Coordinates of C-alpha atoms in Angstrom, one line a residue:
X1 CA -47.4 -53.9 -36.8
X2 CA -48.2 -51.5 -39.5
X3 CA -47.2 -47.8 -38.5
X4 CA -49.4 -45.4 -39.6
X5 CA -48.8 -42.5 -41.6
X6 CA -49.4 -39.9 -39.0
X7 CA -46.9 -41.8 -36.7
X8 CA -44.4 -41.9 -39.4
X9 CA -44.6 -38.2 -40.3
X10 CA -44.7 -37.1 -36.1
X11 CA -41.4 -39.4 -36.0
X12 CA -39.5 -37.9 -38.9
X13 CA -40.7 -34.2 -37.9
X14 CA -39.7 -35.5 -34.3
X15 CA -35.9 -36.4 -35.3
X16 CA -35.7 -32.9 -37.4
X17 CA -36.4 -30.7 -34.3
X18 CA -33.9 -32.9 -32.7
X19 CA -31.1 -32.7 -35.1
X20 CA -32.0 -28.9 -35.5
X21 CA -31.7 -28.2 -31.7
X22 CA -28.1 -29.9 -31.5
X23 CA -27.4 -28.5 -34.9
X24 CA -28.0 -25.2 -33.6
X25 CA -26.3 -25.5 -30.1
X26 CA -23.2 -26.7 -32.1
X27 CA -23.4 -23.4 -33.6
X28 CA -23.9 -21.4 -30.6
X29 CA -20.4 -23.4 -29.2
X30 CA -18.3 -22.6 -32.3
X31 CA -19.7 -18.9 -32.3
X32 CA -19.4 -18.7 -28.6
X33 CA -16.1 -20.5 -27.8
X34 CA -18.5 -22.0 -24.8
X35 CA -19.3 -25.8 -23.8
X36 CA -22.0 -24.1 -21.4
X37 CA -24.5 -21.7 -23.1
X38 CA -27.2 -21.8 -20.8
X39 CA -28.2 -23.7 -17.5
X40 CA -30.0 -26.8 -19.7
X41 CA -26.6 -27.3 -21.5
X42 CA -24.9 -28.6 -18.0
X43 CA -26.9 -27.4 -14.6
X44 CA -24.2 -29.7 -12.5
X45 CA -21.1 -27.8 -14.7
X46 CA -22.5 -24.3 -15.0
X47 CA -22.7 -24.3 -10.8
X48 CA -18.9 -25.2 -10.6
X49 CA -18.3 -22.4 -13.1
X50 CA -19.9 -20.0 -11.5
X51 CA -18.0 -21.1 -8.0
X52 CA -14.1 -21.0 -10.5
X53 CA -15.7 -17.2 -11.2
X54 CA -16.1 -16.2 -8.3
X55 CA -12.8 -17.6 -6.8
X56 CA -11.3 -16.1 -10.0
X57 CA -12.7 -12.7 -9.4
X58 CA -11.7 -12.9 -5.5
X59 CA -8.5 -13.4 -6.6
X60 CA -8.3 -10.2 -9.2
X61 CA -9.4 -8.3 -6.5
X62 CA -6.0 -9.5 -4.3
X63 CA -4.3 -9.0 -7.0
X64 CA -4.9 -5.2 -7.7
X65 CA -4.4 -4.9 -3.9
X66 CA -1.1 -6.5 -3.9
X67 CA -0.1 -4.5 -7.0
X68 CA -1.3 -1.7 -5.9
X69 CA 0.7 -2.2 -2.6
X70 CA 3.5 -3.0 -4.2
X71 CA 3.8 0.3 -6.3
X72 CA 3.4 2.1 -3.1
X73 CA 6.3 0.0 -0.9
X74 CA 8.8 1.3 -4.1
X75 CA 7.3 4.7 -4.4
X76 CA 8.0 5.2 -0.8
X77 CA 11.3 3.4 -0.7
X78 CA 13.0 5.4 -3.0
X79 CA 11.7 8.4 -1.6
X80 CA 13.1 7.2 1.8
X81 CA 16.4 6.3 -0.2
X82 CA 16.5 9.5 -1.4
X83 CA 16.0 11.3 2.4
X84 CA 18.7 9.1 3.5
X85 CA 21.3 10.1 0.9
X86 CA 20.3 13.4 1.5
X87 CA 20.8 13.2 5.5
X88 CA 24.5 11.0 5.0
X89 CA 25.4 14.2 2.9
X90 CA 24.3 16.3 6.0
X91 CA 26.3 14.6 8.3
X92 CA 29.1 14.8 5.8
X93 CA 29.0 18.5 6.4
X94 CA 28.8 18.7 9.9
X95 CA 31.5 15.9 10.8
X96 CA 33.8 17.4 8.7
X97 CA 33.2 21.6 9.5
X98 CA 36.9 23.2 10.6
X99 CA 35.4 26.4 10.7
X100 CA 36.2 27.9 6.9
X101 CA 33.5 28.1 4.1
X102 CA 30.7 28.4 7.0
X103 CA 28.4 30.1 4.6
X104 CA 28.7 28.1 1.6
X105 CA 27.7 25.1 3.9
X106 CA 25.1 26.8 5.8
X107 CA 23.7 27.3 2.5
X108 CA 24.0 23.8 1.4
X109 CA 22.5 22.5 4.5
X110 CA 19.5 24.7 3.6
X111 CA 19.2 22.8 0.2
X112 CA 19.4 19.6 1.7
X113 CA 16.0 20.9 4.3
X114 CA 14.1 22.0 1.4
X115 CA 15.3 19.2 -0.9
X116 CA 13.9 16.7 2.2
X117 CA 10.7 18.5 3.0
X118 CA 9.8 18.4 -0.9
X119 CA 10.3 14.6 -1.0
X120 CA 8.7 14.2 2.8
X121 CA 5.3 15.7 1.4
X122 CA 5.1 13.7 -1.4
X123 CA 2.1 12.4 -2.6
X124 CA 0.8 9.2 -4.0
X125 CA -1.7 9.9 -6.3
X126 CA -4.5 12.2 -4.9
X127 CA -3.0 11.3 -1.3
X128 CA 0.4 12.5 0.6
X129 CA 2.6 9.5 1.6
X130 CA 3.5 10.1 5.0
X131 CA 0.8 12.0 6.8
X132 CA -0.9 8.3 8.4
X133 CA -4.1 8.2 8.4
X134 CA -4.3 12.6 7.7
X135 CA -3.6 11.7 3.5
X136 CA -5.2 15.1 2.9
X137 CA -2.8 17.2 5.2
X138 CA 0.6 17.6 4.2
X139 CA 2.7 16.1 7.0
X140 CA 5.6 18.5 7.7
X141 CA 5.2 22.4 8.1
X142 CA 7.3 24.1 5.7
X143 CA 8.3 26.5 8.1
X144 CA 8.5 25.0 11.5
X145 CA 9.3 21.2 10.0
X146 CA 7.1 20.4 12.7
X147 CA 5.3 16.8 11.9
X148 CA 1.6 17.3 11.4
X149 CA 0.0 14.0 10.6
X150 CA -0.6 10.8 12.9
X151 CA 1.1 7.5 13.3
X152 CA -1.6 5.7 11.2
X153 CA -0.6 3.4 8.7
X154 CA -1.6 1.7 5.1
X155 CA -3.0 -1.7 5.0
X156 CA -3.9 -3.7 2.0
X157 CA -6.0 -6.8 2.2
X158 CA -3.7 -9.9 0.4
X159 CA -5.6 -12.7 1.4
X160 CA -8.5 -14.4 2.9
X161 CA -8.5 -12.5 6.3
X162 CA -4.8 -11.6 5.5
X163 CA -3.9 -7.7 5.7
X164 CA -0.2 -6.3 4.7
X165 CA 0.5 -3.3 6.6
X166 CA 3.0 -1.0 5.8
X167 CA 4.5 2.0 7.7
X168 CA 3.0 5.7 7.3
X169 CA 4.1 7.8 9.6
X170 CA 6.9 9.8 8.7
X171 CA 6.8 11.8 12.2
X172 CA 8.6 8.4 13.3
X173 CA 10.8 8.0 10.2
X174 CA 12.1 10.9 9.8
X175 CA 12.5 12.2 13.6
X176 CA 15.3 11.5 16.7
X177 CA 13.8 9.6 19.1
X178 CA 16.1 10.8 21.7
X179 CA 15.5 14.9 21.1
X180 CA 12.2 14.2 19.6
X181 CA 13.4 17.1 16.6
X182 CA 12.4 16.2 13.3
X183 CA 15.3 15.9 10.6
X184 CA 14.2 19.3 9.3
X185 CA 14.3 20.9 12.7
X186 CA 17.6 19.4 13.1
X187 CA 18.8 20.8 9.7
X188 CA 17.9 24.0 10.6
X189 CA 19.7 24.0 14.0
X190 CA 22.5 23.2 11.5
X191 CA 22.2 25.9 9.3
X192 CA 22.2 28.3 12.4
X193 CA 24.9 26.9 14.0
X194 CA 27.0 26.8 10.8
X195 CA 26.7 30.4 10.0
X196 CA 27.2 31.1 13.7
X197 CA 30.7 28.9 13.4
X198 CA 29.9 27.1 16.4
X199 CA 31.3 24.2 15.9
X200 CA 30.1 22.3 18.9
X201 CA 26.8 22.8 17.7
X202 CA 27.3 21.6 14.5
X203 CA 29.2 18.6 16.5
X204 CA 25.8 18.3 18.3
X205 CA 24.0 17.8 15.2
X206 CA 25.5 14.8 14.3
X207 CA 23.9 12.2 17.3
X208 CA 20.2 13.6 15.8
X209 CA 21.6 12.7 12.2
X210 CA 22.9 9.6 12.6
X211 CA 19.7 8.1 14.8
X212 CA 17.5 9.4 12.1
X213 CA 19.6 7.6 9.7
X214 CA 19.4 4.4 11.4
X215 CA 15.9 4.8 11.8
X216 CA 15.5 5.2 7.9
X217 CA 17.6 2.2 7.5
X218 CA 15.4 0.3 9.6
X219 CA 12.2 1.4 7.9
X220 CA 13.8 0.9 4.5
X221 CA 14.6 -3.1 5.7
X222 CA 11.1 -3.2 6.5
X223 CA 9.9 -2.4 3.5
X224 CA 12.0 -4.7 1.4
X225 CA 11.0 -7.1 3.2
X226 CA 7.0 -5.8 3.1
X227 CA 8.2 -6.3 -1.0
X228 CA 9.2 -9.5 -0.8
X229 CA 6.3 -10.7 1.2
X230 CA 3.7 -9.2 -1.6
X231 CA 6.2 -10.7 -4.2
X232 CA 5.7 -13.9 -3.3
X233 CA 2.4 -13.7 -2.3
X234 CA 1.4 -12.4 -5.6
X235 CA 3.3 -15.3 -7.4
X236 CA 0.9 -17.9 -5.0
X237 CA -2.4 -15.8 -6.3
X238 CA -0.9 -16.4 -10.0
X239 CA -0.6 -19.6 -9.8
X240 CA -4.0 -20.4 -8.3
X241 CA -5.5 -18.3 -11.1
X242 CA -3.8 -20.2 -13.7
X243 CA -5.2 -23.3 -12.1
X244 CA -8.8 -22.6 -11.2
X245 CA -8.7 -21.1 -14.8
X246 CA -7.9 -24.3 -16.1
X247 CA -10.9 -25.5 -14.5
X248 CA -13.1 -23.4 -15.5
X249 CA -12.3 -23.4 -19.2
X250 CA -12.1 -27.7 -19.4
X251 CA -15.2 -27.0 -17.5
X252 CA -16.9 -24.2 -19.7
X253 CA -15.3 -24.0 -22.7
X254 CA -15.8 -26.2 -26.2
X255 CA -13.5 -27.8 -28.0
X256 CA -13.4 -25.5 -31.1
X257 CA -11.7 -27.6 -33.7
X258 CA -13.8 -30.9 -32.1
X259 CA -17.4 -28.6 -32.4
X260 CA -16.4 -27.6 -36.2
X261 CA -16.4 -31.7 -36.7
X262 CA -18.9 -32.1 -35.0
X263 CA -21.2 -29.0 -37.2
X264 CA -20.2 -30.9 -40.1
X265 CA -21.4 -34.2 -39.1
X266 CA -24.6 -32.9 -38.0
X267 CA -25.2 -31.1 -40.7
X268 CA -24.9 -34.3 -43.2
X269 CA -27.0 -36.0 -40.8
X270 CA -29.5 -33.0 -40.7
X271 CA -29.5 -32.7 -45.1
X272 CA -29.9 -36.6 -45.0
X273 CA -32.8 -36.7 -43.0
X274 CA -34.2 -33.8 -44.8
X275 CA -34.0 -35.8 -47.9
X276 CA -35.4 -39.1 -46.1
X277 CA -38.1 -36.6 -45.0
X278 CA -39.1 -35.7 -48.9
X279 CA -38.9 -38.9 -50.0
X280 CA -41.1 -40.6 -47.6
X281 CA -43.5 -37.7 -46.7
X282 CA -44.7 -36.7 -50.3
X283 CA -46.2 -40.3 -51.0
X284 CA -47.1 -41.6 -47.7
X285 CA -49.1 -38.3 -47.6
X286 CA -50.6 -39.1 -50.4
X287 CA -51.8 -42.4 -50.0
X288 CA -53.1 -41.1 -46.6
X289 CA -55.5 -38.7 -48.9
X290 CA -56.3 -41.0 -50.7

């Protein structure tokens, strides 16, 4: 069968739009670092990358959660550290007052109260700490110590459907269940009774003290463990990231050093035929003329 000129010429020009299109996508791959370019280059593939992104960026979003969680259980925990030292040093005064150096105490008590209600209203960031769900309003009066926020809490969203939540109120820390006085309302019972030298009111003061205490020991276990929980939690999310991001880039992304190999390849092949092109073109054109 003779081929004709015109079929020989739509061949070759056939086979150089061909090895220009992969030449060209090889390019795209090296310059990109991506396997998948656009939906022709894999439709089956680019839908499972598109599923590992979203799971990946699902997974981000836990992530910031968590950490952002996290930063907040230690925030508050070394506040609540800090209150606590502060109230053992208050009952450290009152369980051993005899009755000399009233002032000098009463004074120190009064520290302690103002060294508590500046680490009580603490914020975190634009918001104060231990107000609930009032993180506008600071939650204990200066001058009454009188609790003003609500018993709302902070939750943080870990997980599919999974919510860490993690103690706000600091009316409940940081008050006696039994008289229902804040600490700082207790403190300043102290300081009255202390330059008063009543000593069985400053003995009185010690019950309120020490059930706050505990109470700020329990709250402090709970948020260790709160830690803990978000520790390993956050560990899980890592290591499903590093997996579906595995995925995704066998998926996605080209072989670099196995495109460059290829670029060369294809463009020898690509020069070759160029040259076939020339060689069999130019005549075979011409005998078609004449």
């Amino acid at each position: 069968m003779r081929i004709s000129p015109k079929i020989m010429t739509e061949n070759i020009k056939a086979n150089l739009a061909k090895q220009s299109t992969q030449l060209s996508k090889t390019q795209i791959q090296i310059a990109t670092g991506k396997r998948i370019n656009s939906l022709s280059d894999d439709p089956k593939g680019i839908g499972r990358v598109l599923g590992y992104r979203s799971t990946l960026s699902r997974i981000d979003q836990y992530q910031s959660n968590i950490t952002d969680a996290m930063n907040r259980v230690a925030y508050t925990e070394t506040i609540l550290g800090q209150i606590n030292e502060l109230v053992e040093d208050a009952k450290g005064i009152a369980s051993n007052y005899d009755g000399s150096s009233s002032e000098a105490l009463a004074q120190s008590v009064g520290n302690i109260r103002d060294q508590i209600l500046g680490l009580a209203n603490s914020r975190y960031g634009d918001d104060y700490l231990l107000s609930g769900d009032m993180t506008s309003t600071a939650p204990f009066d200066a001058t009454s110590g009188d609790y003003n926020g609500d018993n709302g809490s902070y939750g943080a969203i870990i997980g599919d459907g999974i919510t860490i939540t993690l103690a706000a109120d600091g009316g409940e820390m940081l008050t006696d269940a039994a008289s229902t006085d804040t600490v700082l309302a207790v403190l300043d019972d102290l300081v009255v009774a202390l330059r008063d030298d009543n000593q069985d009111d400053v003995r009185d003061a010690l019950e309120p003290l020490q059930n706050i205490d505990d109470q700020l020991e329990l709250v402090r276990s709970n948020f260790a463990a709160a830690y803990s929980r978000l520790k390993d939690t956050q560990e899980r999310w890592e290591a499903l990231s590093n997996a579906v991001e595995t995925m995704r880039s066998k998926t996605e992304d080209a072989d670099v050093t196995e495109a460059a190999v290829d670029l060369q390849l294809q463009q020898t092949s690509y020069e070759l035929l160029l040259q076939v092109a020339s060689e069999v073109l130019q005549p075979t054109l011409l005998d078609f003329l004449g």
